[in-house]
CSV table of C-alpha atoms and ligand atoms in Angstrom, one decimal:
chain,number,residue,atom,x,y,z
N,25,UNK,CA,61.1,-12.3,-18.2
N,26,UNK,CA,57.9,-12.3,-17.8
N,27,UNK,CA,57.4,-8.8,-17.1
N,28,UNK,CA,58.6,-8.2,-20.2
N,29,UNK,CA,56.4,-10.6,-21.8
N,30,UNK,CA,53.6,-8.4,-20.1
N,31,UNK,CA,55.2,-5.4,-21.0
N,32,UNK,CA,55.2,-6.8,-24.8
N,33,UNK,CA,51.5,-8.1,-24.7
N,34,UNK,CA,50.4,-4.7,-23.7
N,35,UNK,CA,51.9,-2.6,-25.8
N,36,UNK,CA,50.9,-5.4,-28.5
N,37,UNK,CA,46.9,-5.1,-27.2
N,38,UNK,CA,46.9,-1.4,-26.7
N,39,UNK,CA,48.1,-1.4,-30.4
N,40,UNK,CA,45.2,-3.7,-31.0
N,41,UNK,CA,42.5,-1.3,-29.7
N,42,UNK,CA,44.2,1.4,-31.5
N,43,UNK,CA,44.0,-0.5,-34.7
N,44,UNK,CA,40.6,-1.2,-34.1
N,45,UNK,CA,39.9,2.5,-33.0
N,46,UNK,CA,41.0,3.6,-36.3
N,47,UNK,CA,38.9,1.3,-38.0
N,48,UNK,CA,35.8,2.5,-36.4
N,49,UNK,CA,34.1,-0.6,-35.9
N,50,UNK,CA,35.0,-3.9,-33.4
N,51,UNK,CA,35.5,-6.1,-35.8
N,52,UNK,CA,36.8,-9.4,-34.8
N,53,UNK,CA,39.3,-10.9,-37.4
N,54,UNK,CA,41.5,-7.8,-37.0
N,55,UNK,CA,41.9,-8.4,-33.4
N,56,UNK,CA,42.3,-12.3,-34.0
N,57,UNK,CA,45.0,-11.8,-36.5
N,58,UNK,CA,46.7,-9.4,-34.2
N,59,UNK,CA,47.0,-11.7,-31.3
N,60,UNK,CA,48.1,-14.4,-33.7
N,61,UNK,CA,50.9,-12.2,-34.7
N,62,UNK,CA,51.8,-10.9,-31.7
N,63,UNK,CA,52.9,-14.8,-30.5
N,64,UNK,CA,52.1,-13.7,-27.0
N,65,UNK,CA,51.1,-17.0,-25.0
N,66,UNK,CA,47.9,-16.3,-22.6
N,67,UNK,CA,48.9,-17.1,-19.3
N,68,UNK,CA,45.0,-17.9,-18.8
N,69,UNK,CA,45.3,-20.9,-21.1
N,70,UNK,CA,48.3,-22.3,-19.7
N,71,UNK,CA,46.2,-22.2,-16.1
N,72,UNK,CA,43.2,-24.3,-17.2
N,73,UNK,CA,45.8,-27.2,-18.0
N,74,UNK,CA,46.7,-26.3,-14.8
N,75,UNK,CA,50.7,-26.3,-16.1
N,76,UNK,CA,53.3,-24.8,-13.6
N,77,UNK,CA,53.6,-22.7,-11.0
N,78,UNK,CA,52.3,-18.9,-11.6
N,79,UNK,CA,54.5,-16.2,-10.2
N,80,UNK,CA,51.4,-13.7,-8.1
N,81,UNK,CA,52.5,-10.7,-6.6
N,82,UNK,CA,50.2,-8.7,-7.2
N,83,UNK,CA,46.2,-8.8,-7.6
N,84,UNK,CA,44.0,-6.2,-8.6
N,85,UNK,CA,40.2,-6.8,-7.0
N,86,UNK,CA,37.7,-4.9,-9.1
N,87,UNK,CA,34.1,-4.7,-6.8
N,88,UNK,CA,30.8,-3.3,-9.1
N,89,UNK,CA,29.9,-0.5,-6.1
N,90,UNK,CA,30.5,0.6,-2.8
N,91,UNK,CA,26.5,1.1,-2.3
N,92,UNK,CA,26.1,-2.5,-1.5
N,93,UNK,CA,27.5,-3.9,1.9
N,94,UNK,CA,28.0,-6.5,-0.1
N,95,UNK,CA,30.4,-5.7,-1.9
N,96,UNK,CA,32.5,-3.7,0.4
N,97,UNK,CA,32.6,-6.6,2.7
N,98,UNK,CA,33.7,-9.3,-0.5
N,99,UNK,CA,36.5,-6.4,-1.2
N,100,UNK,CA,37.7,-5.9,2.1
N,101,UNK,CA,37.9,-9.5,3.0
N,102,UNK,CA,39.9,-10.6,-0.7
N,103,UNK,CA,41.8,-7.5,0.0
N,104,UNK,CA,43.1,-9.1,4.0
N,105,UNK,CA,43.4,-12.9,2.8
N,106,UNK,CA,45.4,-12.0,-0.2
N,107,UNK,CA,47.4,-9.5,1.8
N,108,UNK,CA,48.1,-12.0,5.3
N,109,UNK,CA,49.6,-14.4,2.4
N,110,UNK,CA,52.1,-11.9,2.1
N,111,UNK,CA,50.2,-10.8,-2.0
N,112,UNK,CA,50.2,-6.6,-3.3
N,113,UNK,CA,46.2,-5.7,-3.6
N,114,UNK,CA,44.5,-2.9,-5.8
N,115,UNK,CA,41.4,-3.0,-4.8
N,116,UNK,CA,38.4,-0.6,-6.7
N,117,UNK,CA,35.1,0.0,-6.6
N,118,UNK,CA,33.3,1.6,-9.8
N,119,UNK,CA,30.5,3.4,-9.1
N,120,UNK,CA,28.0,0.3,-11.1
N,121,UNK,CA,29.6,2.4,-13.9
N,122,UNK,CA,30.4,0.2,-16.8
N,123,UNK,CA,33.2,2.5,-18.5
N,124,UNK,CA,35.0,3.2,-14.5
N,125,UNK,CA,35.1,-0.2,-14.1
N,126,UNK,CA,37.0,-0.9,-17.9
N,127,UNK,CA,39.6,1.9,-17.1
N,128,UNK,CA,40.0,0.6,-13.6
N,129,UNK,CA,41.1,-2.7,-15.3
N,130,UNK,CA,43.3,-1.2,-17.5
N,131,UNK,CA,44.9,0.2,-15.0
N,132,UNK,CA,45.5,-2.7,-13.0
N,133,UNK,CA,46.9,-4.4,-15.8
N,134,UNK,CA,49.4,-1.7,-16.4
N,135,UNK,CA,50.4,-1.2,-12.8
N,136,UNK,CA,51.7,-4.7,-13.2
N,137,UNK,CA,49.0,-7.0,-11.6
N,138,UNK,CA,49.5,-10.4,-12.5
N,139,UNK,CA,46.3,-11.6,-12.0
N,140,UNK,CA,42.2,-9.8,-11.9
N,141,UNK,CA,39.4,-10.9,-9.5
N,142,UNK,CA,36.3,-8.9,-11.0
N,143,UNK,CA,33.1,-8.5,-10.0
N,144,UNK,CA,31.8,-7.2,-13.2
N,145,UNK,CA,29.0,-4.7,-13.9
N,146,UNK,CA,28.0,-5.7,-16.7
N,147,UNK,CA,28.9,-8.9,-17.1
N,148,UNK,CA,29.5,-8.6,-21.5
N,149,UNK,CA,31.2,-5.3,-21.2
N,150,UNK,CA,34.4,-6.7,-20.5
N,151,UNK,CA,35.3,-8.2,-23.6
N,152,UNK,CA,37.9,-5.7,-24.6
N,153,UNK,CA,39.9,-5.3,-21.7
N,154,UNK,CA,40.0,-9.2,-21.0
N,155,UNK,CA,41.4,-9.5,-24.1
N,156,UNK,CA,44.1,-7.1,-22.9
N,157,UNK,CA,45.0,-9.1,-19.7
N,158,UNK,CA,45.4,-12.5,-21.9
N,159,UNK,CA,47.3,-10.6,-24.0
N,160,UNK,CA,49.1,-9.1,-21.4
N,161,UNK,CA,49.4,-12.6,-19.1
N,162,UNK,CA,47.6,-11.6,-16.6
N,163,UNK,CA,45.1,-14.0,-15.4
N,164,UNK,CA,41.4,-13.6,-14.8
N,165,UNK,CA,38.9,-15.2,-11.7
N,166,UNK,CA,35.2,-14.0,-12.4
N,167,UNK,CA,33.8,-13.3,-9.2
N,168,UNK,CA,30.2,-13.7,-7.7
N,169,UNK,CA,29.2,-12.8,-11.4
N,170,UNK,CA,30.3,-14.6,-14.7
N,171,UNK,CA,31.7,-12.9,-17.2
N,172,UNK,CA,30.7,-13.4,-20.6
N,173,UNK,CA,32.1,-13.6,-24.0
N,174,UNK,CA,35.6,-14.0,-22.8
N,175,UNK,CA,38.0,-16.6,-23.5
N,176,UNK,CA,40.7,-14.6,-20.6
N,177,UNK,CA,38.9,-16.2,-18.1
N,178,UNK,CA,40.2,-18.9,-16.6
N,179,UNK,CA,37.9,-19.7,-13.3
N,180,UNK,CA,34.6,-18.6,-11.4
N,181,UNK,CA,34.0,-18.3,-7.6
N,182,UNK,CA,30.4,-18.0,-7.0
N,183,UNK,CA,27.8,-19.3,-4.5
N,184,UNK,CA,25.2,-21.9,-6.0
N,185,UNK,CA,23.3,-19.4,-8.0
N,186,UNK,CA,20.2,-21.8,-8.3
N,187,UNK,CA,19.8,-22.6,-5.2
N,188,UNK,CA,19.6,-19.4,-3.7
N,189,UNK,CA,16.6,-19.0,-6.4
N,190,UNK,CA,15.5,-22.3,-5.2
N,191,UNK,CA,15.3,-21.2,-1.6
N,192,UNK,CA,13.5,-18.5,-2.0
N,193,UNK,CA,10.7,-20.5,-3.8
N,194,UNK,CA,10.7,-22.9,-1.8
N,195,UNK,CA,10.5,-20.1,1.2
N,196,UNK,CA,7.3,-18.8,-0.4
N,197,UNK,CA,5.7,-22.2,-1.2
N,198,UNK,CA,6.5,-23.6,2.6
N,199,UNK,CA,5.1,-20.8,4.1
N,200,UNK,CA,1.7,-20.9,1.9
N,201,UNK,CA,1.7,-24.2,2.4
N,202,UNK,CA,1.2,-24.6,-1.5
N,203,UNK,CA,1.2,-28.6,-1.9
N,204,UNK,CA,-1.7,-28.6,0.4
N,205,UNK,CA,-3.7,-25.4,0.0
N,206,UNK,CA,-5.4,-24.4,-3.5
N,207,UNK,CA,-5.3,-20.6,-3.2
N,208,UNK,CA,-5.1,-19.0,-5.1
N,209,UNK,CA,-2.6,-17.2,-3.6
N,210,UNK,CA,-0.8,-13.6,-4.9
N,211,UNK,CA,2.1,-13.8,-6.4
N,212,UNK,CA,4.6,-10.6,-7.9
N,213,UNK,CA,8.2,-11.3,-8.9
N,214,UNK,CA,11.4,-8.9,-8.4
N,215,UNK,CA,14.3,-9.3,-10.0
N,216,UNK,CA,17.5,-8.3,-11.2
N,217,UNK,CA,18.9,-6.8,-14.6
N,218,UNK,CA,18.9,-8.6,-17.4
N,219,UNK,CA,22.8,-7.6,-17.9
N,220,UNK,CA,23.5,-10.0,-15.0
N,221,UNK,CA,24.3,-13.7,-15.5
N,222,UNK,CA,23.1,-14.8,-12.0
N,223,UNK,CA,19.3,-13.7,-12.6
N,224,UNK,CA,19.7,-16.6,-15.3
N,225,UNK,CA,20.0,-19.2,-12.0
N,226,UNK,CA,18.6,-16.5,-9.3
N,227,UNK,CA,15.3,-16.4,-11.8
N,228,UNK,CA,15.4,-19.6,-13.2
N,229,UNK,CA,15.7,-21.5,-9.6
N,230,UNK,CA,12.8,-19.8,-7.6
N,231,UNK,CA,10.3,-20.5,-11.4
N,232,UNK,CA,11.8,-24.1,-10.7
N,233,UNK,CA,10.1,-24.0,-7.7
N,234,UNK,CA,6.7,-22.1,-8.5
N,235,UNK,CA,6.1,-21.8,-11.6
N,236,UNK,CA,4.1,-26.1,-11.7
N,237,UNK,CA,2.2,-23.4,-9.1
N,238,UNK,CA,1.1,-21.0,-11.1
N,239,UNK,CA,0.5,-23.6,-13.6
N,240,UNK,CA,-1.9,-25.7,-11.3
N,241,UNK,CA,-3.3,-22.0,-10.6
N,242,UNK,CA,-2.7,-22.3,-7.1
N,243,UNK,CA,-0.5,-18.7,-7.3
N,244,UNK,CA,-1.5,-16.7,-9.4
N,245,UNK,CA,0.1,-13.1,-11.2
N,246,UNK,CA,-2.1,-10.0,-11.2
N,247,UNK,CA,0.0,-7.7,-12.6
N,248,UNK,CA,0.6,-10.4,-15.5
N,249,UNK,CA,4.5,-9.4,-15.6
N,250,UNK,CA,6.3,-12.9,-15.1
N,251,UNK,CA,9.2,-13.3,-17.4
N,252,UNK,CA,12.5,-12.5,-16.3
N,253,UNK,CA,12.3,-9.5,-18.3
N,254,UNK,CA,9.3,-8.2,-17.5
N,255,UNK,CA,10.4,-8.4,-14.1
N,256,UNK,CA,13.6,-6.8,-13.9
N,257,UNK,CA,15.3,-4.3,-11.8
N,258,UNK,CA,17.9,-2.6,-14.2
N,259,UNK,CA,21.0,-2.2,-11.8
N,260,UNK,CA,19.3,-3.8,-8.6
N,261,UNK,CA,18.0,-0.4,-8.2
N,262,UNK,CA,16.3,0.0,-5.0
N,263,UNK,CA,14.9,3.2,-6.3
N,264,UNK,CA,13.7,1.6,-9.7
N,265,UNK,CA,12.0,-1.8,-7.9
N,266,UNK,CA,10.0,0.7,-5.5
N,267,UNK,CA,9.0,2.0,-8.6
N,268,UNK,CA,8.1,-0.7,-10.5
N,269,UNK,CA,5.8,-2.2,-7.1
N,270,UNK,CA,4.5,1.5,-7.3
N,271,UNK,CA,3.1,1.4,-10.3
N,272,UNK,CA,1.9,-3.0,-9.7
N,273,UNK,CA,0.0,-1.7,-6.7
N,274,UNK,CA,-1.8,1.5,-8.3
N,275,UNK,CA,-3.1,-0.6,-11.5
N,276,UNK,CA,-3.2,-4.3,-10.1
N,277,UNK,CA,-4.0,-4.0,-6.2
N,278,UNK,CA,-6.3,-1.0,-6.1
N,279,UNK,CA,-9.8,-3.0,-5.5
N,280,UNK,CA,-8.8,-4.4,-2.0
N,281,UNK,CA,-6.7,-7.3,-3.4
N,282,UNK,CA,-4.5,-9.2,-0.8
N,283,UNK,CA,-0.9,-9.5,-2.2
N,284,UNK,CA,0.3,-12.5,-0.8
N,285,UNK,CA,4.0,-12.8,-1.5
N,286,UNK,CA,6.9,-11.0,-3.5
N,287,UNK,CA,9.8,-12.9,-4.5
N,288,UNK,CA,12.0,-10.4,-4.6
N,289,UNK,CA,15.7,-11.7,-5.7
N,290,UNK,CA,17.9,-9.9,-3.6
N,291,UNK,CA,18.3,-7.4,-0.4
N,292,UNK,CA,17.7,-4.3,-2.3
N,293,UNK,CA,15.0,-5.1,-4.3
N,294,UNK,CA,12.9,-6.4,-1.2
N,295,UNK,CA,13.7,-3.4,0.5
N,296,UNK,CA,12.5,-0.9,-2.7
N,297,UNK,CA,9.2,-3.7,-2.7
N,298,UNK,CA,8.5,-3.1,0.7
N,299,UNK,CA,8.8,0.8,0.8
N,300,UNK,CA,6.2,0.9,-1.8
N,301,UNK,CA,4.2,-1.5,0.0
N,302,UNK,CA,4.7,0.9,3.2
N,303,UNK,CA,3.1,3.7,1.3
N,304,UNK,CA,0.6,2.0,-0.8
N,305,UNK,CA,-1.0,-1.4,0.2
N,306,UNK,CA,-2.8,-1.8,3.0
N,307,UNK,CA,-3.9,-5.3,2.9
N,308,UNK,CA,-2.2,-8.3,4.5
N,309,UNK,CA,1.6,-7.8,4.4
N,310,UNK,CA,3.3,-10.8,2.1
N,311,UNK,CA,6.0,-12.8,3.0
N,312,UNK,CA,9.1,-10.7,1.1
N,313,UNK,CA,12.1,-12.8,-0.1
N,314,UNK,CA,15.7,-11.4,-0.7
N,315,UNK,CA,19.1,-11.9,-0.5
N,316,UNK,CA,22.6,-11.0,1.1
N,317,UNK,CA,21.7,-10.4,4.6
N,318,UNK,CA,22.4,-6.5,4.1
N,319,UNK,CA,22.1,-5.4,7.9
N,320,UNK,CA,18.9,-3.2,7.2
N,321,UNK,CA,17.1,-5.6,5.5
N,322,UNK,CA,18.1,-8.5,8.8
N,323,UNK,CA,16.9,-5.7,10.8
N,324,UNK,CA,13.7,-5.5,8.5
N,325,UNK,CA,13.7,-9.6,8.8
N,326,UNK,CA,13.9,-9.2,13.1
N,327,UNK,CA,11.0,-6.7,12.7
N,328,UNK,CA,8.7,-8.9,11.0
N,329,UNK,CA,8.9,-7.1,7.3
N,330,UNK,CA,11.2,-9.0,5.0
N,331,UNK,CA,10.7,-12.9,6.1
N,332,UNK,CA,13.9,-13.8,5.0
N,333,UNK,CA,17.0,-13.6,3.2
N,334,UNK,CA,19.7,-16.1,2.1
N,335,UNK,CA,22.9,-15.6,3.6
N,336,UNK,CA,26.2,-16.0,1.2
N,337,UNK,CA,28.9,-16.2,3.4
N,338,UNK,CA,31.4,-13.6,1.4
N,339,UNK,CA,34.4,-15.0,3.7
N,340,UNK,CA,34.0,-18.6,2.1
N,341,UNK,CA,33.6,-16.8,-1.1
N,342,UNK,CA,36.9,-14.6,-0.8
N,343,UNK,CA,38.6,-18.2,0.8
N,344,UNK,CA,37.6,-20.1,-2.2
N,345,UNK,CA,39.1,-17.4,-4.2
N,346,UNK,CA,42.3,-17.3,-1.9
N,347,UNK,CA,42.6,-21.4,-3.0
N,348,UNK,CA,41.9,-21.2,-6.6
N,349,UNK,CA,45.3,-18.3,-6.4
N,350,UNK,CA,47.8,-20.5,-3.8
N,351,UNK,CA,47.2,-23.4,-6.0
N,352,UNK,CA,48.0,-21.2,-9.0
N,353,UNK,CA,50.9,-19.8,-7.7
N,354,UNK,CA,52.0,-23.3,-6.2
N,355,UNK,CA,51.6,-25.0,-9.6
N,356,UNK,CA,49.0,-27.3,-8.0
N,357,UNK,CA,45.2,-28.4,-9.4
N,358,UNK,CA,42.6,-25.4,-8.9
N,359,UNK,CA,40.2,-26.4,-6.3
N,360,UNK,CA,36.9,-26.1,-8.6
N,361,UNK,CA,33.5,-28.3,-7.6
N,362,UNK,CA,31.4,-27.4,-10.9
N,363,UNK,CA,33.0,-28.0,-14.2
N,364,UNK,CA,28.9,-28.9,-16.0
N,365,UNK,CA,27.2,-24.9,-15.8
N,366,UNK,CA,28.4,-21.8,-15.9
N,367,UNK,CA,29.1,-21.2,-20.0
N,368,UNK,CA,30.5,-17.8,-20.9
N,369,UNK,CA,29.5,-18.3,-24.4
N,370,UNK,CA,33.0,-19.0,-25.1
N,371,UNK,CA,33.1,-22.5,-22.9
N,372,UNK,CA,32.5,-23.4,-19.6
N,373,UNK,CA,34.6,-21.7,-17.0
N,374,UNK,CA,35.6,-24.0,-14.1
N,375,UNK,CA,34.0,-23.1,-11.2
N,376,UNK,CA,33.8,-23.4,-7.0
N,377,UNK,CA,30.3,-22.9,-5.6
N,378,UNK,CA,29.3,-22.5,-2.3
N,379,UNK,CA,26.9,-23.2,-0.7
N,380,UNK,CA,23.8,-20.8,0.4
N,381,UNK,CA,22.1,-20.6,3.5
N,382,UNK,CA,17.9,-19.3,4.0
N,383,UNK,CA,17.8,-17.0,6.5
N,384,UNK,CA,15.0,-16.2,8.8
N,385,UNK,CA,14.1,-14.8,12.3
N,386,UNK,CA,14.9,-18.5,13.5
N,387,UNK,CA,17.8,-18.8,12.7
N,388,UNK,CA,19.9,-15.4,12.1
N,389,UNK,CA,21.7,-15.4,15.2
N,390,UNK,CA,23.1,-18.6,15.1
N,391,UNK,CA,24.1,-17.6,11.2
N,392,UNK,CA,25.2,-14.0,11.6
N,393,UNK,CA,25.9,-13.4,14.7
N,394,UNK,CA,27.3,-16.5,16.2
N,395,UNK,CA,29.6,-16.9,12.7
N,396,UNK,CA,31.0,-14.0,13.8
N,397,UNK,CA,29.6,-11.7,10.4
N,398,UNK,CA,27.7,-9.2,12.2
N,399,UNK,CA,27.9,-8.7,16.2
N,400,UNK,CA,24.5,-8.2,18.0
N,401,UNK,CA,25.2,-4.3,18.1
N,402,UNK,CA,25.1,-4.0,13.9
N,403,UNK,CA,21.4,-5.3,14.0
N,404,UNK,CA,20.2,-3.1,16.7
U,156,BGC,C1,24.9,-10.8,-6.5
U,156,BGC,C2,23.9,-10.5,-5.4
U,156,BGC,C3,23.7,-9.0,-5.3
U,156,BGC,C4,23.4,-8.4,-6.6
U,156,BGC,C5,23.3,-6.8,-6.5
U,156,BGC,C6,24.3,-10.2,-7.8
U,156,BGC,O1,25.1,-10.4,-8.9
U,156,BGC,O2,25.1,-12.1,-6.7
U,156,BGC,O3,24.5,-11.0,-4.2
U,156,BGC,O4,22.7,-8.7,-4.4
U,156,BGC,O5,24.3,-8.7,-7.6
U,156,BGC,O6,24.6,-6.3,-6.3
């Protein structure tokens, strides 16, 4: 039965997108009347009220890329837990390619997932084919990244996306001892692209931190580019942040000025910073900030050039994820800890967090290596 409801809702949407096709424009009430018509329940809706039991055999797991470990490792480890509970995977990686990543979900809905863990891309590109899998009764999880403008999501796993900005400010105001020293000190920022909801907390957690800082002078900007959006990194390009520090150093750092610290907001962006740093500075190396624990950039950490990194344990991420879908299929309440931030723009999505962890050249073992995530030979 309710394959054929599925089977109804996506003939029904693909119809829908057809319709709208032939119209030449996305307009909205169309679509609305459409689903209206079509009488198709959302299996999505029926979760948040957590009603019954959700039959799960099958989950597609679409990951942005394969060029982050990242990524490969939050796959690989949904792709085991949902499999040792005895659930079908299809799991896909898109390239960071908006329009792969849309037909990859189409295709999961067709080959009959039931429900879609996604990573997205772009996290307002999705629109479309979410509307598909409601239509369709397939049920949606954001994962590590919100997805907005969607009323077919039901839940978010994520890590506390503010506090991993928070500890990287913190990091850098620690270490320069800010409550106690005047400075000024030399401050550039690294983010990531403005197409991703977590540069909202990653962003808005490390200003939380510095920015009464730059305010009481005590840090201070050269290059002048401090908004989240003159400091983006479109697609956490490690290419386009080395770039970007290129072309900081050349106009901002070329009398002799000291750059004191980057707050960079994840693995790859530190490691585009530092290799224009490598090539172009040649002051006092600042403390770098980033995030993931990618193994190059722990081994960059262990040699003394990226001070640290904060450490999102992807196995408690794909575990939360692994709850949120047994309690699904069991009928039971959805394990969620946050039901106050994360607003799609079309409510807020109920959502786990956990927790991050700084990471330096203190404490990595004890956090990577003795957890089991990497063995000592991956960060030789
Ligand atoms: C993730 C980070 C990751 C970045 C680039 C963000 O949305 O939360 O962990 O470094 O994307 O892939």
């Amino acid at each position: 039965m309710k394959i054929g409801k599925r089977l109804i809702g996506f003939l029904l949407a693909g119809a829908m997108v057809l319709t709208m096709n032939g119209c030449g424009n996305g307009g909205g009430t169309q679509t609305e009347e459409l689903k209206e018509d079509s009488k198709v329940e959302s299996q999505a809706e029926e979760n948040k009220g957590s009603a019954g039991a959700v039959e799960i055999k099958k989950v597609g797991i679409a990951m942005p890329t394969k060029d982050l470990q990242r990524w490969s490792q939050d796959g690989a480890n949904l792709k085991e837990k949902l499999e040792g509970n005895g659930i079908e995977t299809e799991l896909q990686f898109a390239n960071n390619d908006i329009g792969t990543q849309v037909s990859q979900l189409e295709n999961m809905i067709t080959n009959g997932c039931d429900l879609l863990v996604v990573a997205s891309i772009d996290g307002s590109a999705l629109t479309n084919v979410l509307d598909t899998a409601k239509a369709s009764g397939v049920t949606v999880i954001a994962y590590d990244r919100l997805i907005m403008n969607s009323d077919a999501v039901s839940y978010y796993a994520t890590f506390d996306n503010t506090k991993v900005g928070k500890l990287q400010g913190q990091y850098i105001a620690d270490t320069l001892d800010l409550e106690n020293q005047d400075g000024p000190f030399n401050l550039e920022i690294v983010t990531g692209p403005t197409d991703d909801n977590n540069v909202v907390f990653f962003y808005g957690g490390a200003m939380e931190v510095l920015q009464p800082y730059i305010d009481a002078g005590k840090l201070v900007v050269p290059s002048g580019q401090v908004s989240r959006q003159e400091c983006a990194t479109p697609e956490w390009s490690n290419q386009k942040a080395q770039e970007r520090m290129e072309n900081i150093l050349s106009s901002f750092y070329n009398d002799g000025k000291n750059l004191d610290a980057v707050l960079c907001s994840n693995d790859s962006t530190a490691h585009g910073s530092a290799s224009a740093l490598a090539e172009n500075y040649t002051g006092t190396w600042p403390i770098i900030t980033g995030q993931d624990c990618e193994i190059t950039n722990v081994k960059s950490i262990i040699a003394g050039k990226q001070a640290m990194s904060v450490f999102k344990d992807t196995r408690a991420l794909a575990d939360a994820v692994v709850n949120m879908i047994t309690a699904l299929s069991e009928g039971k309440e959805v394990p969620v800890n946050d039901t106050n931030t994360y607003d799609n723009g079309a409510g807020i999505i109920p959502s786990f967090l956990v927790e991050p962890v700084a990471a330096t050249k203190d404490n990595y073992k004890e956090l990577l290596v003795d957890s089991g995530y990497y063995t000592e030979e991956d960060l030789k």
